[in-house]
Short mmCIF file of C-alpha atoms and ligand atoms in Angstrom, two decimals:
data_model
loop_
_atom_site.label_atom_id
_atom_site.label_comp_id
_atom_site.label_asym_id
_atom_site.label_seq_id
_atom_site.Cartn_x
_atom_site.Cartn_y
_atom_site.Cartn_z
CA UNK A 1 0.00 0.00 0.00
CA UNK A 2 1.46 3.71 -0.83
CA UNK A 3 2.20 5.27 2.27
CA UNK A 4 1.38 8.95 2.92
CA UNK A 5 4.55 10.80 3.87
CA UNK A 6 5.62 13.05 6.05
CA UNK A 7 8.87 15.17 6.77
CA UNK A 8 8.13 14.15 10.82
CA UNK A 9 5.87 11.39 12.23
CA UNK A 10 5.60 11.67 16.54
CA UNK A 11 4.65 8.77 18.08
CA UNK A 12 2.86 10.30 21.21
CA UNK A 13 1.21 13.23 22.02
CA UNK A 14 2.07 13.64 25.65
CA UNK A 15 3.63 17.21 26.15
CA UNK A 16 7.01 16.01 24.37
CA UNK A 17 5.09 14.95 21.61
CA UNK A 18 3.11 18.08 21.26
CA UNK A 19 5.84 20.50 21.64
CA UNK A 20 7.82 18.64 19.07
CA UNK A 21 4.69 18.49 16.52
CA UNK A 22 4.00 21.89 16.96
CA UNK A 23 7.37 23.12 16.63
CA UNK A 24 8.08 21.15 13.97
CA UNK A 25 5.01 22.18 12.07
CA UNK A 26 5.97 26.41 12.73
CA UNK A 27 9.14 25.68 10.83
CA UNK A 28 7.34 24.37 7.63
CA UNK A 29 7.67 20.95 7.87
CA UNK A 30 4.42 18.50 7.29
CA UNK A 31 4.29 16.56 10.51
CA UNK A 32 1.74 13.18 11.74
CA UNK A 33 0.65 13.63 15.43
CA UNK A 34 0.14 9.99 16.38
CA UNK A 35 -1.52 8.68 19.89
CA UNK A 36 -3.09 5.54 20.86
CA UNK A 37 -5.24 7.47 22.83
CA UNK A 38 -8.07 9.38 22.40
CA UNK A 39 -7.53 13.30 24.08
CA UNK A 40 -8.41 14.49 26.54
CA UNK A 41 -6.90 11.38 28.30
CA UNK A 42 -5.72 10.72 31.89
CA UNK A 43 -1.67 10.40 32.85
CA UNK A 44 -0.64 9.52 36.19
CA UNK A 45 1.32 12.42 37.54
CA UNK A 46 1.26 15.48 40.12
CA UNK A 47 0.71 17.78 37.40
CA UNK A 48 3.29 20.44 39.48
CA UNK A 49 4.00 22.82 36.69
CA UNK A 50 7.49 24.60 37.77
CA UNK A 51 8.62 27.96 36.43
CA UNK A 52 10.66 26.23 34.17
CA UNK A 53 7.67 24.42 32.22
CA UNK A 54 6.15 28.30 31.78
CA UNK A 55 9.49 29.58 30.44
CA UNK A 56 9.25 26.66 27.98
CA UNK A 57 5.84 26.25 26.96
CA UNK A 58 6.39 29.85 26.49
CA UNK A 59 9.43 29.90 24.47
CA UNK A 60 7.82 26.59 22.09
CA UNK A 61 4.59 28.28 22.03
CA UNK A 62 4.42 31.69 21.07
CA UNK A 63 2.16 32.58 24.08
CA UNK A 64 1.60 32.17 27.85
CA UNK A 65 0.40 28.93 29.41
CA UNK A 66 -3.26 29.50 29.59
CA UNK A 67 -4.68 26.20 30.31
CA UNK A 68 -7.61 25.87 32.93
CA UNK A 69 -7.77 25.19 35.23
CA UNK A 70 -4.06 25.84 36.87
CA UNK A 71 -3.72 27.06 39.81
CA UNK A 72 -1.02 29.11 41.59
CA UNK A 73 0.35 27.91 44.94
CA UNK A 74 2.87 30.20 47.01
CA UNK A 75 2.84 27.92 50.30
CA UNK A 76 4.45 24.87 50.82
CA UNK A 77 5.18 22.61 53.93
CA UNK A 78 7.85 20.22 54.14
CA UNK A 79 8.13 16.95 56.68
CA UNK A 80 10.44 13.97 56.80
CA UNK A 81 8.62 10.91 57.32
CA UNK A 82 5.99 12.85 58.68
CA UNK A 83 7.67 15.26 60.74
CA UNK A 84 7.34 18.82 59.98
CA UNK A 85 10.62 20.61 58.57
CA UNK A 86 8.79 23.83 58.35
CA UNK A 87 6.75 26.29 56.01
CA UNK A 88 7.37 28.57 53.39
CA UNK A 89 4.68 31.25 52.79
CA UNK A 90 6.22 32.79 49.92
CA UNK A 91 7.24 30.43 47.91
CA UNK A 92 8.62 30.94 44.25
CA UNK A 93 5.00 30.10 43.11
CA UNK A 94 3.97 26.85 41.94
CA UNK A 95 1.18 25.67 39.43
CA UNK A 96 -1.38 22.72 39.84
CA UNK A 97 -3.10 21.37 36.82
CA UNK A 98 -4.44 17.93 36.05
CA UNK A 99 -3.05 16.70 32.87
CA UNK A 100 -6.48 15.39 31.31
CA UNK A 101 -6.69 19.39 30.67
CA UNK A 102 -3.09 20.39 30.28
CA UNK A 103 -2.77 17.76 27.43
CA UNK A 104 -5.51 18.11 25.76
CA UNK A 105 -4.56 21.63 25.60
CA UNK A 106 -0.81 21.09 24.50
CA UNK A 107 -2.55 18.78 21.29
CA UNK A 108 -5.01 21.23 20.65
CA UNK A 109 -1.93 23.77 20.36
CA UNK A 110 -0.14 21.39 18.06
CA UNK A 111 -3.16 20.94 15.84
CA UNK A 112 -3.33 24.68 15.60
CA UNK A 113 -0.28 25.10 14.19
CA UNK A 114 -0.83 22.37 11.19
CA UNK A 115 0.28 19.03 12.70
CA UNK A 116 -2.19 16.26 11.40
CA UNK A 117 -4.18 15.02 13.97
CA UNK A 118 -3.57 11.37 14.52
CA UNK A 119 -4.41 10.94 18.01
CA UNK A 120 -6.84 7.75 19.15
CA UNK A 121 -4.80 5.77 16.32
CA UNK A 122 -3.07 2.77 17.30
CA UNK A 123 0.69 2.03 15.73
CA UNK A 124 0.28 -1.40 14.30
CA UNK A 125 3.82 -2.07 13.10
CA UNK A 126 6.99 -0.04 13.24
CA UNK A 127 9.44 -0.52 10.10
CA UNK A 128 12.59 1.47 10.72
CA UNK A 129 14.08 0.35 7.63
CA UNK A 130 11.41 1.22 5.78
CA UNK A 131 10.90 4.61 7.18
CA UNK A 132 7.08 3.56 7.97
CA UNK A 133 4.68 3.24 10.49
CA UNK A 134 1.56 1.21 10.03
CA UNK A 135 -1.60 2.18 11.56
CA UNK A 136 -3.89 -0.55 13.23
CA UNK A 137 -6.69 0.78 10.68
CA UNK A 138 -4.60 -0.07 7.92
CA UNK A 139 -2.45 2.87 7.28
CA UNK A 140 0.81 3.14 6.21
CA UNK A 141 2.97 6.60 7.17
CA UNK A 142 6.40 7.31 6.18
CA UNK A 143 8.38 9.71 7.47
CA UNK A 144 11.57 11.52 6.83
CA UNK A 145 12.72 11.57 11.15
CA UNK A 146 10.72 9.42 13.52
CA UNK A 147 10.19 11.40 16.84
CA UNK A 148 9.59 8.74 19.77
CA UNK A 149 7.30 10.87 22.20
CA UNK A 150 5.52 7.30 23.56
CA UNK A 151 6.45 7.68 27.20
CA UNK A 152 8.39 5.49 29.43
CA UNK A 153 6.76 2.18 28.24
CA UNK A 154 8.50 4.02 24.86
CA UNK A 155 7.28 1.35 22.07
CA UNK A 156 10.33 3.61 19.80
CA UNK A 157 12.66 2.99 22.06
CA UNK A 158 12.05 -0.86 22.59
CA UNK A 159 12.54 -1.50 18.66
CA UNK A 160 15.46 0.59 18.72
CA UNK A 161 17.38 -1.38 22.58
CA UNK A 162 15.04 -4.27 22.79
CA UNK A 163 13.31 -2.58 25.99
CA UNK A 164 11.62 0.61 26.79
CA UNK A 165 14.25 1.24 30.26
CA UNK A 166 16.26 -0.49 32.91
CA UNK A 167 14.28 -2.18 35.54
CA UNK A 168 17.62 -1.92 38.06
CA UNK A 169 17.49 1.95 37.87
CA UNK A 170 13.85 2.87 37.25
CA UNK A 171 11.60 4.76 39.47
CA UNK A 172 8.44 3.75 40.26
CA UNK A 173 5.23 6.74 41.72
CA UNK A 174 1.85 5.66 43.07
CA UNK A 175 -1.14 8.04 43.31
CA UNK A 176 -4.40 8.63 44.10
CA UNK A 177 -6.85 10.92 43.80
CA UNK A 178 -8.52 12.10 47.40
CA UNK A 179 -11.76 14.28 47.58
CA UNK A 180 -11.29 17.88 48.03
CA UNK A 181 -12.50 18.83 51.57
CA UNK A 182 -11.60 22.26 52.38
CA UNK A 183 -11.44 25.79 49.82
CA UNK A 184 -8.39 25.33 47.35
CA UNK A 185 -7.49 28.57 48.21
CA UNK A 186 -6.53 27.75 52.20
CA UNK A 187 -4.84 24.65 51.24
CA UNK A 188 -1.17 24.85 50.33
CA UNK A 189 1.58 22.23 48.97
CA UNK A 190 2.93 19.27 50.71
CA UNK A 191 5.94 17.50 50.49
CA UNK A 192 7.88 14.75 52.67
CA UNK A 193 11.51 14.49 51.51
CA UNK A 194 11.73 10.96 52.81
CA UNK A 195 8.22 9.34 52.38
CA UNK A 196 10.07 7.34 49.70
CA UNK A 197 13.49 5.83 49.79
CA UNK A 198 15.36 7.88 47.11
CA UNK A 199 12.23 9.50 46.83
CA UNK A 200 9.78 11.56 48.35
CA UNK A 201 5.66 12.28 48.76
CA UNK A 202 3.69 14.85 47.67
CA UNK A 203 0.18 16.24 48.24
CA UNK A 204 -1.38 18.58 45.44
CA UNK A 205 -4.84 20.06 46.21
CA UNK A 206 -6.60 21.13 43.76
CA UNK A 207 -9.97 22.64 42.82
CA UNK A 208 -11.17 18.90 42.13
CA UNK A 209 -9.34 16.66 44.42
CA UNK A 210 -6.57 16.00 46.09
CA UNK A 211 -3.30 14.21 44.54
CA UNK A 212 -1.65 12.44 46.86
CA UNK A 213 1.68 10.51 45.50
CA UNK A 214 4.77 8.63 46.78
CA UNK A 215 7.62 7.90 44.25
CA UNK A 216 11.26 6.66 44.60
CA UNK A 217 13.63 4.47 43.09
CA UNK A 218 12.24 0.91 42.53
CA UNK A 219 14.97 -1.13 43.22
CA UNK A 220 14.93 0.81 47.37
CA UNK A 221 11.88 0.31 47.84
CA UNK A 222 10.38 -2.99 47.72
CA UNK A 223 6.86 -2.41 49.19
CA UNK A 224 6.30 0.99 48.07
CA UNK A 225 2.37 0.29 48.76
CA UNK A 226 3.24 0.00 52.36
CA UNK A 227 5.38 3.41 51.70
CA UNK A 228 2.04 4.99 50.16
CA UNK A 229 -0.23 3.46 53.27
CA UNK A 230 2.26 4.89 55.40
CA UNK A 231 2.08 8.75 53.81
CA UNK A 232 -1.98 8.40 53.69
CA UNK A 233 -2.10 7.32 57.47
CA UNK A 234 0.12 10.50 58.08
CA UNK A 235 -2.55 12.56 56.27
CA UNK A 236 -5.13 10.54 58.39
CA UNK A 237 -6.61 8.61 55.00
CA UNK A 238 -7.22 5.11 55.66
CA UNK A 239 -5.39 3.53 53.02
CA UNK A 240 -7.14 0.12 52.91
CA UNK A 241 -10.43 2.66 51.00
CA UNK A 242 -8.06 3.79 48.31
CA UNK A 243 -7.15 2.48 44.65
CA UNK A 244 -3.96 2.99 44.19
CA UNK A 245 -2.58 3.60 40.62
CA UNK A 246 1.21 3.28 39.89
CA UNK A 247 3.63 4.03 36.78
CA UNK A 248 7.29 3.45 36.16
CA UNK A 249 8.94 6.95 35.97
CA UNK A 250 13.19 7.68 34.61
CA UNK A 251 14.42 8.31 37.77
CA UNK A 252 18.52 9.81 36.57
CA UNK A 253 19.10 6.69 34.01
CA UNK A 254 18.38 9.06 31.04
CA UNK A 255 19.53 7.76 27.56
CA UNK A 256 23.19 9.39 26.53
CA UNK A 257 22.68 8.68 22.78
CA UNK A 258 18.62 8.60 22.32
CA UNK A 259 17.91 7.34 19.26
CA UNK A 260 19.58 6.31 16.10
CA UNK A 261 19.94 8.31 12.96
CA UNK A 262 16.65 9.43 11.74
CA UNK A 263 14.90 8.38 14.99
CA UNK A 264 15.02 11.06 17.87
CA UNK A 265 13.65 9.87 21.24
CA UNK A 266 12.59 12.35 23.92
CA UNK A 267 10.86 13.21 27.27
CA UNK A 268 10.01 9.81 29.08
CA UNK A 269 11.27 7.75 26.27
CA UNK A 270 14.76 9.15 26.25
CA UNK A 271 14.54 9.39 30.32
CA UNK A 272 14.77 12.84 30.33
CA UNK A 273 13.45 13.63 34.51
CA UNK A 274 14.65 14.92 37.19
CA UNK A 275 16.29 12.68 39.28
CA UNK A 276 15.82 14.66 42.64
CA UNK A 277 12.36 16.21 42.17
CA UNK A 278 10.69 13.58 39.51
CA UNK A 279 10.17 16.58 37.22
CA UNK A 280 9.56 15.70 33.54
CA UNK A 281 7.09 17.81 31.98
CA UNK A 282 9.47 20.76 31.21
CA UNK A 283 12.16 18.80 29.86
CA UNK A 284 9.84 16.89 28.15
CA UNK A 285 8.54 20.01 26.22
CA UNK A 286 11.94 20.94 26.05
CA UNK A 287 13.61 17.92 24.06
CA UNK A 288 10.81 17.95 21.93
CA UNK A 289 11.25 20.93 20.46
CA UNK A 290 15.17 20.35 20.25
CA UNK A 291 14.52 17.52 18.15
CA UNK A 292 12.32 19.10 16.33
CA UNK A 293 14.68 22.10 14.96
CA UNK A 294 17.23 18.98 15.01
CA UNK A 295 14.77 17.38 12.48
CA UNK A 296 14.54 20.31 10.66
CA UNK A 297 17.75 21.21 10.04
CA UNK A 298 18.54 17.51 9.19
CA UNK A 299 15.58 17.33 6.82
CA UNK A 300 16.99 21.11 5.13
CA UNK A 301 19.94 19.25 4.49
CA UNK A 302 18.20 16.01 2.84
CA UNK A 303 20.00 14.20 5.60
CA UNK A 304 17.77 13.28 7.60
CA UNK A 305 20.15 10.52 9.03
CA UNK A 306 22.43 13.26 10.67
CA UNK A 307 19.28 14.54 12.91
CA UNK A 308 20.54 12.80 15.90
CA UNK A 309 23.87 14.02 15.61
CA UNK A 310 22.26 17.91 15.64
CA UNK A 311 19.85 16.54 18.32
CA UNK A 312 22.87 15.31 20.96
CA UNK A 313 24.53 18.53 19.97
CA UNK A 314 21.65 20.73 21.36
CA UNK A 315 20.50 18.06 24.53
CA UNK A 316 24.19 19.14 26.11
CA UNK A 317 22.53 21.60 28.63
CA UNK A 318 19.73 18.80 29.79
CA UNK A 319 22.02 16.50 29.92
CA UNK A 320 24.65 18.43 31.72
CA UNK A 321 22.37 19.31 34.45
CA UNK A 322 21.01 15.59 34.77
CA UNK A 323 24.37 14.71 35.56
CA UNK A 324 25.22 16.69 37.85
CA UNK A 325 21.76 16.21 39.38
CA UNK A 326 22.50 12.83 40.00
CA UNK A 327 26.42 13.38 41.39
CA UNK A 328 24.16 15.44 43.94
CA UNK A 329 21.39 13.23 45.30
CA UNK A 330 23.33 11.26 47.55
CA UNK A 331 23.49 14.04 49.93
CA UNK A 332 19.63 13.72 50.00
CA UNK A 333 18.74 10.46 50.05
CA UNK A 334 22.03 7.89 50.52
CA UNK A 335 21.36 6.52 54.04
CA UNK A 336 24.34 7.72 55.64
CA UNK A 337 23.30 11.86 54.54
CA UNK A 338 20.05 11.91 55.28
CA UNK A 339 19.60 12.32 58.78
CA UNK A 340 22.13 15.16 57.89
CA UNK A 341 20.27 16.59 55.28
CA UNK A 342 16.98 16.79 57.84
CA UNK A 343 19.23 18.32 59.98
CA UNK A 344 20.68 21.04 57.06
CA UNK A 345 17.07 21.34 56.43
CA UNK A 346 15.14 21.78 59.02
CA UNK A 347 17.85 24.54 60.63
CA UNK A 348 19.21 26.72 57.59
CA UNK A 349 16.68 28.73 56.15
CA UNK A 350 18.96 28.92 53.04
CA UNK A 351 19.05 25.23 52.25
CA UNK A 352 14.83 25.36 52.45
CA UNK A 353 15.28 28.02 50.00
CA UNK A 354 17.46 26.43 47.77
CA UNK A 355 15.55 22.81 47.74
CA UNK A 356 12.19 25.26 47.25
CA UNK A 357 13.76 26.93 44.29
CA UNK A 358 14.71 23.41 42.98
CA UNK A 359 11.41 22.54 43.66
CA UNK A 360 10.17 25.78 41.65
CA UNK A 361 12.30 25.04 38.58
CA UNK A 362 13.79 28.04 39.76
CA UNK A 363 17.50 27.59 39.72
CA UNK A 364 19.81 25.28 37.62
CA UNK A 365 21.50 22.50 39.08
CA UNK A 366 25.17 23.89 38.22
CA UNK A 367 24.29 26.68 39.67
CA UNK A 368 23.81 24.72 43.37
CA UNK A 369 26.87 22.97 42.54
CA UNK A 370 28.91 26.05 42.71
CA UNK A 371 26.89 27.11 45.92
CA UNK A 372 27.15 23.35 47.78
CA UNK A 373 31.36 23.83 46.66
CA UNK A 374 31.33 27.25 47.73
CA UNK A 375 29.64 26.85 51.21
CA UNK A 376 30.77 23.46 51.74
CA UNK A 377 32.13 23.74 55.09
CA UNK A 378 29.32 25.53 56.54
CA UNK A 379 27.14 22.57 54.88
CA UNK A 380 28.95 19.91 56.49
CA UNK A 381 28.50 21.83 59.66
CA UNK A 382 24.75 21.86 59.31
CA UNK A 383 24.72 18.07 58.18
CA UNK A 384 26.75 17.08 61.47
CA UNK A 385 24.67 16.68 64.50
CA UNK A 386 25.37 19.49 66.70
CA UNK A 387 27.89 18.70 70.03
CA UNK A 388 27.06 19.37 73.19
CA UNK A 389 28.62 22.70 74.36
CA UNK A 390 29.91 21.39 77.93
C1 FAD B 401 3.40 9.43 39.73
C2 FAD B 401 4.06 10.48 38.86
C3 FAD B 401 3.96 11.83 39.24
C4 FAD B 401 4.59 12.81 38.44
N1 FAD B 401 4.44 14.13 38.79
C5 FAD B 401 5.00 15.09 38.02
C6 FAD B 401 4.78 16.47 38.31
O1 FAD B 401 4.04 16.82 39.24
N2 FAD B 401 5.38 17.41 37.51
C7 FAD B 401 6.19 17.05 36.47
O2 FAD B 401 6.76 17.94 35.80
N3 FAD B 401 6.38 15.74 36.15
C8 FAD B 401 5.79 14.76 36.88
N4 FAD B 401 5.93 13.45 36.52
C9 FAD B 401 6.70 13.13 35.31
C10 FAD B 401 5.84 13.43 34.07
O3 FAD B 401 4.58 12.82 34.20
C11 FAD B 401 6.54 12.89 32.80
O4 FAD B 401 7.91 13.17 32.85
C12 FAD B 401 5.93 13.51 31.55
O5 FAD B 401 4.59 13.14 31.40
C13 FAD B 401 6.72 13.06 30.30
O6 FAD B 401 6.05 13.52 29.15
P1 FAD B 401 6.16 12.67 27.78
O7 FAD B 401 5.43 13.46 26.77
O8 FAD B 401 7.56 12.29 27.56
O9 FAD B 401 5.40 11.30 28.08
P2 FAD B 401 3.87 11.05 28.47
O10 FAD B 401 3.29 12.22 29.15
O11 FAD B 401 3.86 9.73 29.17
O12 FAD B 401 3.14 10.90 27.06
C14 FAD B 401 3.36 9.80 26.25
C15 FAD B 401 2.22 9.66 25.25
O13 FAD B 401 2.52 8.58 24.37
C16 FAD B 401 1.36 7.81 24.16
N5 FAD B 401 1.79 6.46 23.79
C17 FAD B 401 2.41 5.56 24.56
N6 FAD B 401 2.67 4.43 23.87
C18 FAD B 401 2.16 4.63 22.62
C19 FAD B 401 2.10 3.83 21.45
N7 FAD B 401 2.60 2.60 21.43
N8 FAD B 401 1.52 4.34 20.34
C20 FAD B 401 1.00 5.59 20.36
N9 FAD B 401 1.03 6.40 21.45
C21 FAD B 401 1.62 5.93 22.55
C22 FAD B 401 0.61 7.89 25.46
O14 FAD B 401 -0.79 7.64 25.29
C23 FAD B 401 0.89 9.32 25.91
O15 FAD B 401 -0.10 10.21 25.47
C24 FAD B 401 5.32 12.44 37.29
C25 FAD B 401 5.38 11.09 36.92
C26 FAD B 401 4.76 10.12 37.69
C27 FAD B 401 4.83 8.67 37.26
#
């Protein structure tokens, strides 16, 4: 069957996928939106928009992030295994949103801009060598550079390694959704530093509910249901009434060459999240619309084979700060630091500040390298317990 081509076909429209459709569509190029589901769907997650996901969606975008409903939180309380650390009432502010509405919105946006609307189409077969996709209804789609935007189960990455990630250094979240009891407006942000091992807890309220998460790495924690039962009791939910609902998340084992040639991966798929705050949707948006200007430079060229070359090339600064993200988590969760870091935490006002502007997506991780170097003396002071004076 003749295939209908395309300069770009993105397999998933999650907000990598979007950003890369849409930004590959404003530079001219004739780009297949593809999803096996049907929008607006549901995706397990927080939905904590940082000021870095603004700046981006920004930049990609053309315009503000307008989506409703998101809502703007500027107090957060922090706890370690369920004892308070204290509370910050003027936080760098922070943005709820579900992402049933924030990714709908993000496909509407690509759609906008020209991307053909393939979403609630399943991929049937992937032929690299080829250049095609086939679509379960019988479709056949070539493309020029094939954007893997499928997630962390990445279907584009598994025909590219033989398996979508590494089970040994995968992270693993559980949620749920609690009812909303009291005004949105009174409720602020929680977060328990060590409800997880290598990991941490979170509690979002929102206009419609509640999300209340624990996520870590999988391989430390071996009953991270009893983790999650453990964080609910603390917010006095009775876990046993819940239905808990749990996805594999990159957790620092992002990909250092993602893809092959032609075939870009990004967000989830490439591993691209923060491996100290779980973060993913603004480097998500991010790497898609890197590989998007990768693909169309590549494509400019009629080489579409050197995209992934251009692609590493402009990944550096993600990448860079991944690294050095995960050179720096030890101090937070490795066994031996942490009682430290409650200790730095719960006594230096600065080191709240710092973690909150992490948090925040306000500061750049080599940016608290230079600061942890800088002041490290007066941090190992604060990690040390203190000595009696006598
Ligand atoms: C419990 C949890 C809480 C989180 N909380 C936050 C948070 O508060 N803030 C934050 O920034 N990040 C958070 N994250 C991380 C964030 O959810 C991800 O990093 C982000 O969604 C990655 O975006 P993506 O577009 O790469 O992938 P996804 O959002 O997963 O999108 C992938 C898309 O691909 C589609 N797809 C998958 N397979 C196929 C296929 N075979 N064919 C066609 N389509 C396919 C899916 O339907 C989906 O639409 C959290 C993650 C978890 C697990």
């Amino acid at each position: 069957m003749a295939a209908q081509e395309f300069d770009v076909v993105v397999i998933g429209a999650g907000p990598a996928g979007a950003a890369a459709a849409a930004t590959a569509a404003a530079a001219g190029l004739n780009v297949a939106l593809i999803d096996h589901k049907t929008f607006p769907r549901d995706k397990l997650c927080g939905g904590l928009i940082t000021g870095r996901s603004l700046r981006y969606f920004e930049e990609i975008f053309d315009e503000p992030l307008s989506v409703d409903p998101l809502e703007r939180k500027d107090r957060i309380a922090f706890s370690y295994q369920g004892r308070p650390l204290g509370v910050i009432d003027d936080a760098p502010p922070l943005y709820l949103s579900m992402r049933w509405d924030l990714d709908h919105y993000l496909v509407r946006r690509a759609v906008a801009r020209g991307a053909a609307d393939m979403t609630g189409q399943a991929v049937a077969v992937l032929d690299m060598p080829a250049r095609r996709v086939v679509l379960k209804d019988g479709r056949h789609i070539g493309y020029g550079v094939l954007i893997g935007a499928d997630g962390v189960n990445s279907m584009v990455a598994r025909a590219l390694y033989g398996k979508s990630f590494d089970r040994a250094r995968i992270g693993f979240g559980l949620e749920i959704e609690a009812p909303r009891e009291e005004s949105p407006e009174a409720a602020g942000i929680q977060v328990d530093i060590a409800a997880a091992r290598w990991g941490y807890g979170w509690c979002f309220p929102k206009g419609c509910s509640t999300t209340i998460g624990v996520g870590g790495l999988l391989a430390e924690n071996h009953d991270m249901k009893a983790a999650m039962s453990a964080y609910l009791a603390g917010q006095g939910i009775d876990a046993e009434a819940c239905r808990f609902r749990g996805q594999f998340l990159p957790f620092g084992d992002y990909r250092k060459n993602p893809g092959n040639g032609n075939v870009l991966l990004v967000g989830d798929a490439a591993g691209l999240v923060d491996p100290i705050t779980g973060e993913g949707i603004a480097y998500a948006m991010k790497s898609g619309q890197i590989a998007a200007l990768a693909a169309a430079d590549a494509i400019l060229q009629r080489r579409p084979d050197t995209a992934l070359k251009e692609y590493r090339y402009r990944l550096r600064p993600i990448h860079r700060s991944l690294r050095i993200a995960n050179m720096l988590r030890p101090l937070i969760f490795r066994r031996g630091f942490q009682r430290g870091f409650e200790r730095a935490f719960r006594s230096s006002s600065t080191v709240r500040r710092q973690f909150l502007k992490l948090l925040a997506g306000e500061v750049e991780y080599g940016a608290i390298l230079a600061a942890c170097v800088w002041r490290l003396p007066r941090l190992l002071r604060l990690m040390l317990p203190s000595r009696d004076p006598r």
